[in-house]
Coordinates of C-alpha atoms and ligand atoms in Angstrom, one line a residue:
M101 CA 136.6 88.5 96.7
I102 CA 137.2 89.7 93.1
E103 CA 136.5 93.4 92.6
F104 CA 134.8 94.1 89.3
T105 CA 136.0 97.5 88.3
Q106 CA 134.6 99.7 85.5
A107 CA 136.3 102.9 84.1
D108 CA 134.5 106.0 85.3
P109 CA 132.8 108.5 83.0
A110 CA 134.1 112.1 83.2
C111 CA 131.1 113.2 85.3
I112 CA 132.5 111.2 88.2
T113 CA 134.8 113.8 89.7
E114 CA 137.5 113.4 92.3
E115 CA 135.1 114.5 94.9
L116 CA 132.6 111.8 94.0
R117 CA 135.4 109.2 93.9
L118 CA 136.3 110.1 97.5
L119 CA 132.6 109.9 98.4
R120 CA 132.5 106.4 96.8
A121 CA 135.5 105.2 98.9
Q122 CA 133.8 106.5 102.0
L123 CA 130.6 104.6 101.1
R124 CA 132.4 101.4 100.4
R125 CA 133.9 101.5 103.8
F126 CA 130.5 102.2 105.3
V127 CA 128.9 99.3 103.5
A128 CA 131.8 96.9 104.5
E129 CA 131.8 97.9 108.1
E130 CA 128.2 98.9 108.9
V131 CA 126.0 97.0 106.4
L132 CA 127.5 93.6 105.5
P133 CA 127.9 92.3 109.0
H134 CA 124.3 93.1 109.8
G135 CA 122.4 92.7 106.5
D136 CA 121.0 89.2 107.2
A137 CA 119.6 90.3 110.6
W138 CA 117.9 93.3 109.0
E139 CA 116.4 91.0 106.4
R140 CA 114.9 88.9 109.2
E141 CA 113.7 92.0 111.0
G142 CA 112.1 93.5 107.8
R143 CA 113.7 96.9 108.3
I144 CA 117.0 98.7 108.4
P145 CA 117.7 100.3 111.8
R146 CA 117.3 104.0 112.3
S147 CA 121.0 104.3 113.1
V148 CA 121.8 103.6 109.3
F149 CA 120.0 106.9 108.5
T150 CA 121.6 108.9 111.2
Q151 CA 125.1 107.5 110.3
L152 CA 124.5 108.4 106.7
G153 CA 123.3 111.8 107.9
R154 CA 126.4 112.4 109.9
M155 CA 128.5 111.5 106.8
G156 CA 126.6 114.3 104.9
L157 CA 125.1 111.8 102.5
L158 CA 121.3 112.4 103.0
G159 CA 121.5 116.0 101.9
M160 CA 122.9 115.6 98.4
R161 CA 119.6 116.7 96.8
H162 CA 118.9 119.5 99.2
P163 CA 119.9 123.2 99.2
V164 CA 123.0 124.3 101.0
E165 CA 121.1 127.0 102.9
H166 CA 119.0 124.3 104.6
G167 CA 122.0 122.1 105.5
G168 CA 122.3 120.1 102.2
T169 CA 125.2 119.8 99.8
D170 CA 123.2 120.0 96.6
L171 CA 125.5 117.7 94.7
G172 CA 122.9 116.8 92.1
P173 CA 121.8 113.7 90.1
V174 CA 125.3 112.3 89.2
A175 CA 126.0 112.0 93.0
S176 CA 122.6 110.4 93.5
V177 CA 123.4 107.7 90.9
L178 CA 126.8 107.0 92.5
F179 CA 125.2 106.8 96.0
A180 CA 122.5 104.4 94.6
E181 CA 125.1 102.3 92.8
E182 CA 127.2 101.9 96.0
L183 CA 124.2 101.1 98.2
G184 CA 123.0 98.6 95.5
R185 CA 126.4 97.0 95.5
S186 CA 125.9 96.0 99.2
G187 CA 123.7 93.2 97.7
Y188 CA 120.9 94.0 100.1
G189 CA 118.3 95.7 97.9
G190 CA 116.1 96.8 100.8
L191 CA 118.9 99.1 102.0
P192 CA 119.0 101.4 98.8
A193 CA 115.2 101.1 98.6
S194 CA 114.6 102.5 102.0
V195 CA 117.4 105.1 101.9
L196 CA 116.7 106.3 98.3
V197 CA 113.0 106.7 98.9
H198 CA 114.0 109.0 101.7
T199 CA 116.7 111.0 99.8
D200 CA 115.6 111.1 96.2
M201 CA 112.0 109.9 95.9
S202 CA 110.2 111.7 98.6
S203 CA 112.0 114.5 100.5
T204 CA 113.1 116.2 97.2
H205 CA 109.4 117.2 96.9
I206 CA 109.9 119.4 100.1
S207 CA 113.1 121.0 98.8
R208 CA 111.7 121.6 95.3
R209 CA 108.2 122.7 96.2
G210 CA 107.9 123.3 99.9
S211 CA 107.3 126.7 101.5
E212 CA 110.2 128.3 103.3
A213 CA 108.4 127.4 106.6
Q214 CA 108.2 123.7 105.6
K215 CA 111.8 123.6 104.5
R216 CA 113.0 125.2 107.8
K217 CA 110.8 122.9 109.8
Y218 CA 111.5 119.5 108.1
L219 CA 114.8 119.6 106.0
P220 CA 117.4 119.8 108.8
R221 CA 116.1 116.6 110.5
I222 CA 115.6 114.9 107.1
I223 CA 119.2 115.6 106.2
S224 CA 120.5 114.4 109.6
G225 CA 118.4 111.2 109.3
E226 CA 116.4 111.8 112.4
T227 CA 113.2 112.1 110.3
V228 CA 112.6 109.4 107.7
V229 CA 110.3 110.2 104.8
A230 CA 107.9 108.1 102.7
I231 CA 105.9 108.9 99.6
A232 CA 102.4 107.5 99.3
V233 CA 101.1 107.6 95.7
T234 CA 100.1 104.0 94.8
E235 CA 96.7 102.7 95.7
P236 CA 95.1 99.3 95.4
G237 CA 93.2 100.6 92.3
A238 CA 95.9 102.9 90.8
G239 CA 99.6 102.0 90.3
S240 CA 101.1 102.7 86.9
D241 CA 98.1 104.9 86.2
V242 CA 98.8 107.6 88.8
A243 CA 96.0 109.8 87.5
G244 CA 93.5 107.1 88.6
L245 CA 94.1 107.7 92.3
R246 CA 91.0 108.0 94.4
T247 CA 92.1 109.2 97.9
R248 CA 90.2 112.4 98.6
A249 CA 91.3 115.5 100.5
V250 CA 88.4 117.9 101.2
R251 CA 88.9 121.4 102.5
D252 CA 87.2 122.1 105.8
G253 CA 88.0 125.5 107.2
D254 CA 91.7 125.8 107.9
D255 CA 92.2 122.0 107.4
Y256 CA 92.0 119.3 104.8
V257 CA 90.3 116.0 105.7
I258 CA 91.8 113.0 103.9
N259 CA 90.1 109.6 103.3
G260 CA 91.4 106.7 101.3
S261 CA 94.1 104.1 101.2
K262 CA 97.6 103.5 99.8
I263 CA 99.6 100.4 99.2
Y264 CA 103.3 99.3 98.8
I265 CA 104.5 102.3 100.7
T266 CA 108.3 102.1 101.4
N267 CA 109.2 103.5 104.9
G268 CA 105.4 103.5 105.6
V269 CA 105.7 101.4 108.7
H270 CA 108.7 103.0 110.5
G271 CA 109.0 106.4 108.8
D272 CA 108.1 109.7 110.4
L273 CA 106.6 111.7 107.5
V274 CA 104.4 110.5 104.7
L275 CA 103.9 112.7 101.6
V276 CA 100.4 111.8 100.6
A277 CA 98.9 112.3 97.1
A278 CA 95.2 113.0 97.2
R279 CA 92.5 114.3 94.9
T280 CA 91.5 117.8 95.9
D281 CA 89.2 118.6 93.0
A282 CA 86.6 115.8 92.6
Q283 CA 85.3 117.4 89.4
A284 CA 88.7 117.6 87.6
K285 CA 89.5 114.7 85.3
G286 CA 92.6 112.5 85.6
S287 CA 95.8 114.2 86.3
R288 CA 94.3 117.5 87.2
G289 CA 93.0 118.1 90.8
I290 CA 95.7 116.0 92.7
S291 CA 97.6 117.6 95.5
L292 CA 100.4 116.5 97.9
F293 CA 100.3 116.8 101.7
I294 CA 103.0 116.4 104.4
V295 CA 101.5 114.1 107.0
E296 CA 103.3 113.5 110.3
K297 CA 103.2 110.0 111.8
G298 CA 101.0 109.9 114.8
T299 CA 98.4 112.2 113.3
P300 CA 95.0 110.7 114.3
G301 CA 93.4 109.0 111.2
L302 CA 96.7 107.9 109.7
V303 CA 96.6 104.1 110.1
V304 CA 99.3 101.6 109.3
A305 CA 96.9 98.8 108.2
R306 CA 99.5 96.2 107.4
E307 CA 103.2 95.6 107.2
L308 CA 103.6 93.8 103.8
D309 CA 105.6 90.7 103.4
K310 CA 107.7 90.8 100.2
H311 CA 109.4 88.4 97.8
G312 CA 112.6 90.6 97.9
D313 CA 114.0 93.8 99.3
R314 CA 113.1 92.3 102.6
C315 CA 115.0 94.7 104.8
S316 CA 112.9 97.7 103.6
D317 CA 109.6 98.2 105.4
T318 CA 106.6 98.4 103.2
A319 CA 103.1 99.4 104.4
E320 CA 99.5 99.5 103.5
L321 CA 98.1 102.8 104.8
F322 CA 94.5 103.9 105.6
F323 CA 93.4 107.5 106.0
D324 CA 90.3 107.6 108.1
D325 CA 89.1 111.3 108.4
L326 CA 92.8 112.2 108.6
R327 CA 92.8 116.0 109.4
V328 CA 95.8 118.1 108.5
P329 CA 96.2 121.9 108.6
A330 CA 96.1 123.6 105.2
T331 CA 99.7 124.6 105.9
Q332 CA 100.7 121.0 105.2
L333 CA 99.7 121.3 101.6
L334 CA 103.0 120.7 99.7
G335 CA 103.4 122.8 96.6
E336 CA 100.5 124.2 94.6
E337 CA 97.0 122.9 95.2
H338 CA 95.8 120.6 92.3
R339 CA 99.3 120.5 90.8
G340 CA 100.5 117.4 92.6
F341 CA 100.4 115.1 89.6
Y342 CA 102.9 117.3 87.8
A343 CA 105.2 117.4 90.8
I344 CA 105.1 113.6 91.0
M345 CA 106.0 113.3 87.3
D346 CA 108.8 115.8 87.7
N347 CA 110.3 113.9 90.6
F348 CA 110.1 110.6 88.8
Q349 CA 113.3 111.7 87.0
N350 CA 115.1 111.4 90.3
E351 CA 113.4 108.2 91.2
R352 CA 114.2 106.5 87.9
L353 CA 117.8 107.6 87.9
V354 CA 118.4 106.1 91.3
M355 CA 116.5 102.9 90.5
A356 CA 118.9 102.5 87.5
G357 CA 121.8 103.2 89.9
M358 CA 120.7 100.6 92.3
S359 CA 120.4 98.1 89.5
L360 CA 123.9 98.9 88.3
G361 CA 125.4 98.3 91.8
A362 CA 123.5 95.1 92.5
S363 CA 124.5 93.8 89.0
A364 CA 128.2 94.5 89.6
R365 CA 127.9 92.7 92.9
A366 CA 126.3 89.7 91.2
L367 CA 129.0 89.6 88.7
E368 CA 131.7 89.7 91.4
L369 CA 130.2 86.9 93.3
T370 CA 129.9 84.9 90.1
L371 CA 133.5 85.5 88.9
D372 CA 134.7 84.4 92.3
H373 CA 132.5 81.3 92.2
V374 CA 133.3 80.1 88.6
R375 CA 137.1 80.5 89.2
H376 CA 136.9 78.1 92.1
R377 CA 134.2 75.6 91.2
Q378 CA 135.6 72.4 89.7
A379 CA 133.8 70.5 87.0
F380 CA 135.0 68.2 84.2
G381 CA 138.6 68.3 85.4
A382 CA 138.9 72.1 85.5
T383 CA 137.1 75.2 86.8
L384 CA 133.8 76.5 85.4
W385 CA 135.9 79.5 84.2
D386 CA 138.0 77.2 82.1
L387 CA 134.9 76.5 80.0
Q388 CA 134.7 78.9 77.1
A389 CA 130.9 79.1 77.3
T390 CA 131.2 80.5 80.9
R391 CA 133.7 83.1 79.9
Q392 CA 131.7 84.3 76.9
K393 CA 128.5 84.4 78.9
L394 CA 130.1 86.6 81.6
G395 CA 131.8 88.7 78.9
L396 CA 128.5 89.4 77.3
L397 CA 126.8 90.2 80.7
A398 CA 129.6 92.6 81.6
T399 CA 129.3 94.3 78.2
K400 CA 125.6 94.9 78.7
L401 CA 126.2 96.2 82.2
W402 CA 128.8 98.6 80.9
S403 CA 126.3 99.9 78.3
A404 CA 123.7 100.4 81.0
R405 CA 126.2 102.2 83.3
A406 CA 127.4 104.5 80.5
M407 CA 123.8 105.4 79.6
T408 CA 122.8 106.0 83.2
Y409 CA 125.6 108.4 84.0
A410 CA 125.2 110.1 80.7
A411 CA 121.5 110.7 81.5
A412 CA 122.3 111.9 85.0
E413 CA 124.7 114.4 83.5
L414 CA 122.1 115.7 81.1
E415 CA 119.6 116.1 84.0
A416 CA 122.4 117.9 86.0
R417 CA 122.8 120.3 83.1
G418 CA 119.0 121.0 83.0
V419 CA 118.5 119.4 79.6
D420 CA 115.0 118.0 79.0
C421 CA 115.8 114.3 79.2
V422 CA 112.6 112.5 80.1
R423 CA 113.1 110.2 77.1
E424 CA 116.7 109.4 78.0
I425 CA 115.9 108.7 81.7
S426 CA 113.0 106.5 80.7
M427 CA 115.4 104.6 78.4
V428 CA 117.9 104.3 81.3
K429 CA 115.2 103.0 83.7
V430 CA 114.3 100.3 81.1
W431 CA 117.8 99.3 80.2
A432 CA 119.6 99.2 83.6
C433 CA 116.7 97.3 85.2
E434 CA 116.2 94.9 82.3
V435 CA 120.0 94.2 82.1
H436 CA 119.9 93.6 85.8
Q437 CA 117.2 90.8 85.4
E438 CA 119.2 89.1 82.6
L439 CA 122.4 89.4 84.6
V440 CA 121.2 88.0 87.9
H441 CA 119.6 85.0 86.2
G442 CA 122.7 84.3 84.2
C443 CA 124.8 84.6 87.4
L444 CA 122.5 82.4 89.4
Q445 CA 122.6 79.7 86.7
L446 CA 126.4 79.6 87.1
H447 CA 126.0 79.0 90.8
G448 CA 124.0 75.9 90.1
G449 CA 122.0 74.4 93.0
A450 CA 123.9 76.6 95.5
G451 CA 122.2 79.6 93.9
F452 CA 118.8 78.2 94.5
M453 CA 119.4 77.9 98.3
V454 CA 117.8 80.5 100.5
G455 CA 120.4 82.7 102.2
T456 CA 123.1 82.7 99.5
P457 CA 123.9 86.2 98.4
I458 CA 123.1 85.4 94.7
E459 CA 119.7 84.0 95.7
R460 CA 118.9 87.2 97.6
I461 CA 120.2 89.5 94.9
T462 CA 118.1 87.7 92.3
R463 CA 114.9 88.1 94.4
D464 CA 115.7 91.7 95.1
A465 CA 116.2 92.4 91.4
R466 CA 112.7 91.4 90.5
V467 CA 111.0 94.6 91.6
Q468 CA 113.3 96.9 89.6
T469 CA 111.3 96.5 86.3
I470 CA 108.0 97.1 88.2
G471 CA 108.5 99.9 90.7
G472 CA 109.1 103.5 89.8
G473 CA 107.5 103.0 86.3
A474 CA 107.2 99.5 84.9
T475 CA 109.3 98.8 81.8
E476 CA 106.2 99.0 79.6
V477 CA 105.2 102.3 81.0
M478 CA 108.8 103.6 80.4
L479 CA 108.8 102.4 76.8
E480 CA 105.6 104.4 76.3
E481 CA 107.4 107.5 77.6
V482 CA 110.2 106.8 75.1
A483 CA 107.8 106.1 72.2
K484 CA 105.8 109.3 72.8
R485 CA 109.1 111.2 72.3
L486 CA 110.4 109.5 69.2
Ligands
LIG105 C1 108.5 96.8 97.0 C2 107.7 98.0 96.4 C3 107.9 99.3 96.9 C4 107.1 100.3 96.5 N1 107.2 101.5 97.1 C5 106.3 102.5 96.8 C6 106.3 103.7 97.5 O1 107.1 104.0 98.4 N2 105.4 104.7 97.2 C7 104.4 104.5 96.2 O2 103.6 105.3 96.0 N3 104.4 103.3 95.5 C8 105.3 102.3 95.7 N4 105.3 101.2 95.0 C9 104.4 101.0 94.0 C10 105.0 100.9 92.6 O3 105.3 102.2 92.1 C11 103.9 100.2 91.7 O4 103.9 98.8 92.1 C12 104.1 100.4 90.2 O5 103.9 101.7 89.8 C13 103.2 99.5 89.4 O6 101.9 99.7 89.8 P1 101.0 98.4 90.1 O7 101.7 97.5 91.1 O8 99.6 98.8 90.5 O9 100.9 97.6 88.8 P2 99.9 97.9 87.5 O10 99.8 99.3 87.3 O11 98.6 97.1 87.8 O12 100.6 97.2 86.3 C14 100.9 95.8 86.3 C15 101.7 95.5 85.1 O13 101.0 95.8 83.9 C16 101.9 96.2 82.9 N5 101.5 97.6 82.5 C17 101.1 98.6 83.2 N6 100.9 99.7 82.4 C18 101.1 99.3 81.2 C19 101.1 100.0 79.9 N7 100.8 101.2 79.8 N8 101.4 99.2 78.8 C20 101.8 97.9 78.9 N9 101.8 97.3 80.0 C21 101.5 97.9 81.2 C22 103.3 96.2 83.6 O14 104.0 95.0 83.3 C23 103.0 96.3 85.0 O15 104.1 95.7 85.8 C24 106.1 100.1 95.5 C25 106.0 98.8 94.9 C26 106.7 97.8 95.4 C27 106.5 96.4 94.8

């Protein structure tokens, strides 16, 4: 198989290059032989989390004093890129929801007691985390969520429902966003709660069947008088919306990273295919149109990659870069769409057959411009800051 290499930006240090080599071995040995079976099962096994935990890769966004390595957003992008490169989109979806989209709320806003209780097992992969924000009636418009949490003595009682929750079926902790102040309008009056699986009233209503990312589990959840102690409130009461917005920076960077990796993989598969496929007395690669098409796609991928690492580096330096990360989420995920469709086209009928890697990668790509802030929502974030 051809390896499509791209020169690294300066923020990818020697330490990160070693980490990447370790991840490539892990993907080759522990993911590729099993990926198709995981797709059929609709989940990745728990052992993937514990193996990544043993490799020290689940703690890159967590503080050293709680067992993490605190390597920051550039490392997260690299991690996402390599998992994305596996060509099984459900793998990075499940793992990155755990590492960058949910558990980071605990290390950023959790109490000392919550950090001590939960972070060590999150970092080892023994506890898998989900984040439950989206509802049947509120997706892009997070401020429209309706799930209620009402204070009752030393507890909160939660009622409502959530949809499309990654790791919601097989995960162990669900971070639930609920409205704690019924009078407050929109974004005000939302709080986050740490809910342990098995708590009475937390119901996995359905395991959802998806078009792509089939090896990540996705749930519809119901909360039926779900009672949690007030100590499970995560961060400040009524300030959950702002915590969610803040953490979107991580989420969007790793989604861009996933797209970069999956795009690189699609390009590799296609370069390999066109160099062997015979047509009109030569290979597809011998046709100038093929070469120029792939040249342009590789150029766009490079632009997305350069932007993504540049934005991760800004975020690492603590620069206000909501605009830049929104741009990156748009560009890396939109280039991903164009690239997989161009690559599938060059596979001809073979690319349309269920079970070929390019067919799977193309299906998995589709969610990237929807989840974690749809392209249009991201462009609004950019436009607001022009
Ligand atoms: C596989 C998968 C996994 C997910 N995992 C999680 C998870 O773990 N936790 C969680 O909380 N959520 C999760 N989600 C939900 C995801 O974040 C939402 O699907 C996303 O935010 C979009 O919300 P929606 O689906 O309700 O679409 P809607 O909000 O109904 O939007 C539909 C479409 O309308 C357009 N649109 C929306 N707003 C605007 C606008 N302002 N201007 C112009 N056009 C607009 C966009 O094209 C958008 O795609 C997941 C979703 C999927 C599909």
